[in-house]
C-alpha atoms as a printed R data frame, in Angstrom:
    type eleno elety resid chain resno       x       y      z
1   ATOM     1    CA   UNK     A     1 101.109   2.564 21.212
2   ATOM     2    CA   UNK     A     2 103.460   3.275 24.112
3   ATOM     3    CA   UNK     A     3 103.580   0.087 26.191
4   ATOM     4    CA   UNK     A     4 104.304  -0.916 29.766
5   ATOM     5    CA   UNK     A     5 107.442  -2.598 28.471
6   ATOM     6    CA   UNK     A     6 108.612   0.718 26.981
7   ATOM     7    CA   UNK     A     7 108.097   2.477 30.314
8   ATOM     8    CA   UNK     A     8 110.060  -0.226 32.134
9   ATOM     9    CA   UNK     A     9 113.171   0.675 30.127
10  ATOM    10    CA   UNK     A    10 113.234   4.272 31.433
11  ATOM    11    CA   UNK     A    11 115.098   5.504 34.485
12  ATOM    12    CA   UNK     A    12 117.344   8.197 35.897
13  ATOM    13    CA   UNK     A    13 120.523   8.962 33.932
14  ATOM    14    CA   UNK     A    14 122.992  11.376 35.567
15  ATOM    15    CA   UNK     A    15 124.392  14.058 33.291
16  ATOM    16    CA   UNK     A    16 127.971  13.945 34.598
17  ATOM    17    CA   UNK     A    17 130.249  10.993 33.685
18  ATOM    18    CA   UNK     A    18 131.592  10.790 37.239
19  ATOM    19    CA   UNK     A    19 128.028  10.295 38.521
20  ATOM    20    CA   UNK     A    20 127.258   7.787 35.759
21  ATOM    21    CA   UNK     A    21 130.286   5.742 36.805
22  ATOM    22    CA   UNK     A    22 128.659   5.125 40.194
23  ATOM    23    CA   UNK     A    23 125.633   3.416 38.633
24  ATOM    24    CA   UNK     A    24 125.278  -0.208 37.538
25  ATOM    25    CA   UNK     A    25 123.085   0.467 34.485
26  ATOM    26    CA   UNK     A    26 122.290   3.431 32.214
27  ATOM    27    CA   UNK     A    27 118.682   3.079 30.969
28  ATOM    28    CA   UNK     A    28 116.792   5.339 28.588
29  ATOM    29    CA   UNK     A    29 116.382   8.767 30.167
30  ATOM    30    CA   UNK     A    30 112.811   9.290 28.911
31  ATOM    31    CA   UNK     A    31 109.918   7.587 27.170
32  ATOM    32    CA   UNK     A    32 110.601   9.770 24.124
33  ATOM    33    CA   UNK     A    33 114.139   8.422 23.895
34  ATOM    34    CA   UNK     A    34 113.021   4.805 24.414
35  ATOM    35    CA   UNK     A    35 110.198   4.860 21.861
36  ATOM    36    CA   UNK     A    36 112.217   6.856 19.322
37  ATOM    37    CA   UNK     A    37 115.061   4.322 19.340
38  ATOM    38    CA   UNK     A    38 112.603   1.427 19.254
39  ATOM    39    CA   UNK     A    39 111.407   2.739 15.894
40  ATOM    40    CA   UNK     A    40 114.820   3.687 14.480
41  ATOM    41    CA   UNK     A    41 114.715   7.450 14.833
42  ATOM    42    CA   UNK     A    42 116.314  10.129 16.961
43  ATOM    43    CA   UNK     A    43 114.353  12.201 19.440
44  ATOM    44    CA   UNK     A    44 114.156  15.305 17.249
45  ATOM    45    CA   UNK     A    45 112.544  13.417 14.370
46  ATOM    46    CA   UNK     A    46 110.180  11.563 16.709
47  ATOM    47    CA   UNK     A    47 109.065  14.889 18.201
48  ATOM    48    CA   UNK     A    48 108.517  16.323 14.724
49  ATOM    49    CA   UNK     A    49 106.284  13.376 13.852
50  ATOM    50    CA   UNK     A    50 104.189  13.714 17.007
51  ATOM    51    CA   UNK     A    51 104.179  17.404 17.860
52  ATOM    52    CA   UNK     A    52 103.248  18.445 21.382
53  ATOM    53    CA   UNK     A    53 102.161  14.927 22.343
54  ATOM    54    CA   UNK     A    54 105.758  14.089 23.219
55  ATOM    55    CA   UNK     A    55 105.882  16.775 25.929
56  ATOM    56    CA   UNK     A    56 103.984  14.517 28.336
57  ATOM    57    CA   UNK     A    57 104.275  11.092 26.703
58  ATOM    58    CA   UNK     A    58 102.868   8.259 28.795
59  ATOM    59    CA   UNK     A    59 101.992   4.596 28.678
60  ATOM    60    CA   UNK     A    60  98.961   3.954 26.443
61  ATOM    61    CA   UNK     A    61  99.530   6.943 24.143
62  ATOM    62    CA   UNK     A    62  99.247   6.291 20.434
63  ATOM    63    CA   UNK     A    63 102.128   7.731 18.417
64  ATOM    64    CA   UNK     A    64 103.176   8.079 14.786
65  ATOM    65    CA   UNK     A    65 106.386   6.149 14.007
66  ATOM    66    CA   UNK     A    66 108.318   4.887 10.958
67  ATOM    67    CA   UNK     A    67 107.179   1.511  9.614
68  ATOM    68    CA   UNK     A    68 110.186  -0.593 10.606
69  ATOM    69    CA   UNK     A    69 110.878  -3.774 12.535
70  ATOM    70    CA   UNK     A    70 110.984  -2.516 16.145
71  ATOM    71    CA   UNK     A    71 114.326  -2.573 17.914
72  ATOM    72    CA   UNK     A    72 114.013  -4.335 21.267
73  ATOM    73    CA   UNK     A    73 117.001  -3.589 23.481
74  ATOM    74    CA   UNK     A    74 116.218  -6.693 25.567
75  ATOM    75    CA   UNK     A    75 117.075  -8.981 22.633
76  ATOM    76    CA   UNK     A    76 120.711  -7.904 22.921
77  ATOM    77    CA   UNK     A    77 121.013 -10.211 25.953
78  ATOM    78    CA   UNK     A    78 120.454 -13.349 23.880
79  ATOM    79    CA   UNK     A    79 121.538 -12.527 20.309
80  ATOM    80    CA   UNK     A    80 124.014 -14.895 18.635
81  ATOM    81    CA   UNK     A    81 126.849 -13.410 16.557
82  ATOM    82    CA   UNK     A    82 126.616 -14.426 12.918
83  ATOM    83    CA   UNK     A    83 123.163 -15.989 13.269
84  ATOM    84    CA   UNK     A    84 121.952 -14.274 10.072
85  ATOM    85    CA   UNK     A    85 124.946 -15.258  7.927
86  ATOM    86    CA   UNK     A    86 123.563 -17.346  5.020
87  ATOM    87    CA   UNK     A    87 125.313 -20.565  4.083
88  ATOM    88    CA   UNK     A    88 126.806 -21.020  0.640
89  ATOM    89    CA   UNK     A    89 127.053 -17.291 -0.110
90  ATOM    90    CA   UNK     A    90 130.845 -17.116 -0.115
91  ATOM    91    CA   UNK     A    91 133.215 -15.300  2.225
92  ATOM    92    CA   UNK     A    92 131.871 -12.376  4.263
93  ATOM    93    CA   UNK     A    93 133.731  -9.056  4.283
94  ATOM    94    CA   UNK     A    94 132.933  -5.805  6.089
95  ATOM    95    CA   UNK     A    95 133.915  -2.732  4.079
96  ATOM    96    CA   UNK     A    96 134.007   0.723  5.710
97  ATOM    97    CA   UNK     A    97 133.956   3.559  3.185
98  ATOM    98    CA   UNK     A    98 135.392   6.711  4.747
99  ATOM    99    CA   UNK     A    99 134.464   8.786  1.695
100 ATOM   100    CA   UNK     A   100 130.719   8.542  2.333
101 ATOM   101    CA   UNK     A   101 130.409   7.281  5.947
102 ATOM   102    CA   UNK     A   102 128.943   3.913  4.980
103 ATOM   103    CA   UNK     A   103 129.623   0.356  6.118
104 ATOM   104    CA   UNK     A   104 128.861  -2.500  3.728
105 ATOM   105    CA   UNK     A   105 128.572  -6.200  4.488
106 ATOM   106    CA   UNK     A   106 129.673  -8.109  1.410
107 ATOM   107    CA   UNK     A   107 128.807 -11.807  1.129
108 ATOM   108    CA   UNK     A   108 130.403 -13.424 -1.890
109 ATOM   109    CA   UNK     A   109 129.948 -10.914 -4.703
110 ATOM   110    CA   UNK     A   110 126.823  -9.269 -3.277
111 ATOM   111    CA   UNK     A   111 126.232  -6.463 -0.783
112 ATOM   112    CA   UNK     A   112 124.028  -8.060  1.886
113 ATOM   113    CA   UNK     A   113 123.545  -4.918  3.973
114 ATOM   114    CA   UNK     A   114 124.698  -1.308  4.244
115 ATOM   115    CA   UNK     A   115 124.607   1.020  7.244
116 ATOM   116    CA   UNK     A   116 125.469   4.703  7.818
117 ATOM   117    CA   UNK     A   117 128.391   5.128 10.219
118 ATOM   118    CA   UNK     A   118 130.521   7.748 11.907
119 ATOM   119    CA   UNK     A   119 134.293   7.327 11.705
120 ATOM   120    CA   UNK     A   120 137.273   8.990 13.360
121 ATOM   121    CA   UNK     A   121 138.073  12.670 13.454
122 ATOM   122    CA   UNK     A   122 141.147  14.465 12.125
123 ATOM   123    CA   UNK     A   123 142.737  14.241 15.593
124 ATOM   124    CA   UNK     A   124 141.865  10.582 16.260
125 ATOM   125    CA   UNK     A   125 141.316   9.078 12.833
126 ATOM   126    CA   UNK     A   126 140.088   5.576 12.080
127 ATOM   127    CA   UNK     A   127 143.139   3.686 10.770
128 ATOM   128    CA   UNK     A   128 142.836   2.425  7.212
129 ATOM   129    CA   UNK     A   129 143.765  -1.147  6.416
130 ATOM   130    CA   UNK     A   130 142.383  -4.641  6.843
131 ATOM   131    CA   UNK     A   131 141.512  -5.779 10.365
132 ATOM   132    CA   UNK     A   132 139.902  -8.912 11.790
133 ATOM   133    CA   UNK     A   133 136.913  -9.263 14.110
134 ATOM   134    CA   UNK     A   134 138.108 -10.946 17.306
135 ATOM   135    CA   UNK     A   135 134.841 -11.084 19.218
136 ATOM   136    CA   UNK     A   136 131.777  -9.243 20.480
137 ATOM   137    CA   UNK     A   137 130.511  -8.001 23.817
138 ATOM   138    CA   UNK     A   138 126.875  -7.447 24.729
139 ATOM   139    CA   UNK     A   139 126.162  -4.356 26.834
140 ATOM   140    CA   UNK     A   140 129.811  -3.292 27.153
141 ATOM   141    CA   UNK     A   141 131.212  -0.942 29.754
142 ATOM   142    CA   UNK     A   142 133.002   2.140 28.427
143 ATOM   143    CA   UNK     A   143 136.458   3.162 29.616
144 ATOM   144    CA   UNK     A   144 136.153   6.950 29.534
145 ATOM   145    CA   UNK     A   145 139.679   8.341 29.304
146 ATOM   146    CA   UNK     A   146 139.801  12.023 28.354
147 ATOM   147    CA   UNK     A   147 143.347  11.769 26.987
148 ATOM   148    CA   UNK     A   148 142.313   8.825 24.808
149 ATOM   149    CA   UNK     A   149 139.289  10.729 23.539
150 ATOM   150    CA   UNK     A   150 141.263  13.877 22.720
151 ATOM   151    CA   UNK     A   151 144.673  12.544 21.720
152 ATOM   152    CA   UNK     A   152 144.208   8.859 20.976
153 ATOM   153    CA   UNK     A   153 146.535   7.797 23.828
154 ATOM   154    CA   UNK     A   154 145.560   5.979 27.025
155 ATOM   155    CA   UNK     A   155 146.272   7.445 30.446
156 ATOM   156    CA   UNK     A   156 145.894   6.154 33.985
157 ATOM   157    CA   UNK     A   157 143.038   8.550 34.710
158 ATOM   158    CA   UNK     A   158 139.708   7.172 33.549
159 ATOM   159    CA   UNK     A   159 136.127   6.313 34.511
160 ATOM   160    CA   UNK     A   160 134.309   3.051 33.850
161 ATOM   161    CA   UNK     A   161 130.868   3.934 32.481
162 ATOM   162    CA   UNK     A   162 128.292   1.181 33.143
163 ATOM   163    CA   UNK     A   163 126.353  -0.633 30.402
164 ATOM   164    CA   UNK     A   164 122.908   0.192 29.050
165 ATOM   165    CA   UNK     A   165 121.326   1.989 26.088
166 ATOM   166    CA   UNK     A   166 122.789   5.294 27.335
167 ATOM   167    CA   UNK     A   167 126.348   3.980 27.418
168 ATOM   168    CA   UNK     A   168 128.678   5.939 25.115
169 ATOM   169    CA   UNK     A   169 129.471   2.842 23.003
170 ATOM   170    CA   UNK     A   170 125.883   1.638 22.854
171 ATOM   171    CA   UNK     A   171 124.686  -1.911 23.313
172 ATOM   172    CA   UNK     A   172 127.287  -3.941 21.387
173 ATOM   173    CA   UNK     A   173 131.059  -3.738 21.018
174 ATOM   174    CA   UNK     A   174 132.638  -5.596 18.065
175 ATOM   175    CA   UNK     A   175 136.328  -5.933 18.851
176 ATOM   176    CA   UNK     A   176 138.969  -5.699 16.113
177 ATOM   177    CA   UNK     A   177 142.558  -6.916 16.233
178 ATOM   178    CA   UNK     A   178 143.983  -3.466 16.874
179 ATOM   179    CA   UNK     A   179 144.153  -2.152 20.427
180 ATOM   180    CA   UNK     A   180 141.351   0.275 21.202
181 ATOM   181    CA   UNK     A   181 139.669  -0.121 17.799
182 ATOM   182    CA   UNK     A   182 136.140  -1.447 17.471
183 ATOM   183    CA   UNK     A   183 132.739  -1.172 15.841
184 ATOM   184    CA   UNK     A   184 130.008  -0.196 18.276
185 ATOM   185    CA   UNK     A   185 126.641   1.419 18.928
186 ATOM   186    CA   UNK     A   186 125.889   4.844 20.362
187 ATOM   187    CA   UNK     A   187 123.607   6.631 22.796
188 ATOM   188    CA   UNK     A   188 123.200   9.461 20.241
189 ATOM   189    CA   UNK     A   189 121.780   8.149 16.937
190 ATOM   190    CA   UNK     A   190 121.440  11.709 15.624
191 ATOM   191    CA   UNK     A   191 125.249  11.865 15.435
192 ATOM   192    CA   UNK     A   192 125.614   9.043 12.919
193 ATOM   193    CA   UNK     A   193 127.149  10.235  9.657
194 ATOM   194    CA   UNK     A   194 127.432  13.782 10.998
195 ATOM   195    CA   UNK     A   195 129.959  13.867 13.838
196 ATOM   196    CA   UNK     A   196 133.491  12.541 14.190
197 ATOM   197    CA   UNK     A   197 134.140   9.600 16.506
198 ATOM   198    CA   UNK     A   198 137.266   9.061 18.586
199 ATOM   199    CA   UNK     A   199 138.745   6.577 16.110
200 ATOM   200    CA   UNK     A   200 136.211   3.760 16.257
201 ATOM   201    CA   UNK     A   201 133.381   3.008 13.836
202 ATOM   202    CA   UNK     A   202 130.001   3.956 15.268
203 ATOM   203    CA   UNK     A   203 126.482   2.866 14.259
204 ATOM   204    CA   UNK     A   204 122.996   3.386 15.655
205 ATOM   205    CA   UNK     A   205 122.123   0.699 18.212
206 ATOM   206    CA   UNK     A   206 119.478  -0.847 15.966
207 ATOM   207    CA   UNK     A   207 122.024  -1.150 13.139
208 ATOM   208    CA   UNK     A   208 124.908  -2.518 15.214
209 ATOM   209    CA   UNK     A   209 122.605  -5.297 16.461
210 ATOM   210    CA   UNK     A   210 121.737  -6.249 12.903
211 ATOM   211    CA   UNK     A   211 125.399  -6.047 11.875
212 ATOM   212    CA   UNK     A   212 126.340  -8.355 14.744
213 ATOM   213    CA   UNK     A   213 124.007 -10.981 13.315
214 ATOM   214    CA   UNK     A   214 125.741 -10.810  9.929
215 ATOM   215    CA   UNK     A   215 129.330 -11.226 11.109
216 ATOM   216    CA   UNK     A   216 131.385 -13.189 13.629
217 ATOM   217    CA   UNK     A   217 134.951 -13.676 14.820
218 ATOM   218    CA   UNK     A   218 137.389 -14.113 11.933
219 ATOM   219    CA   UNK     A   219 135.539 -11.856  9.467
220 ATOM   220    CA   UNK     A   220 137.799  -9.238  7.848
221 ATOM   221    CA   UNK     A   221 137.056  -5.522  8.114
222 ATOM   222    CA   UNK     A   222 138.503  -3.304  5.398
223 ATOM   223    CA   UNK     A   223 138.680   0.416  6.178
224 ATOM   224    CA   UNK     A   224 139.394   2.523  3.110
């Protein structure tokens, strides 16, 4: 059922980045977007599941959704990095497989979790090698620099996009020890595994939150 709490997450989201930069927060743009992400699906799939009902979705409506643990964007405020790392399981390693757009969390000799990802494009590729997680940021701002996005080089002309579920880098930024390189969420879960990123490693918001619970500063990230 669509709840009052779902409706509270929705607000106005300007289409143009320069207008977004003037806001303090970028919420979900519609109830469809909010409820779809809550149940780990993109808007197109959610609409397919529920037909015309999504055209005028409102609080109290019953909807068909995947049977998953709901993603609550509000929990991002209080999550603790590494809280789900089991003790006595050996060293944790994050492995990013460019060949099939997958990220694996390896604990000891076992794969503890695996997530679909999007990696860099031909123009701004994700650098291969072994990196180290330096820290995490909840609800990050996004430095939107067109030259960086197109050429992989910073310029002095940029916009600071405010945080929120409609921020370009999603709800969590996991910083690596290479300038400008990180693992992060996205406002467009339908792009995961299908579109090229601008060099970083991108996951759906519900997956990057789970990943953040499985790793912490000091964990190695191998991109191959």
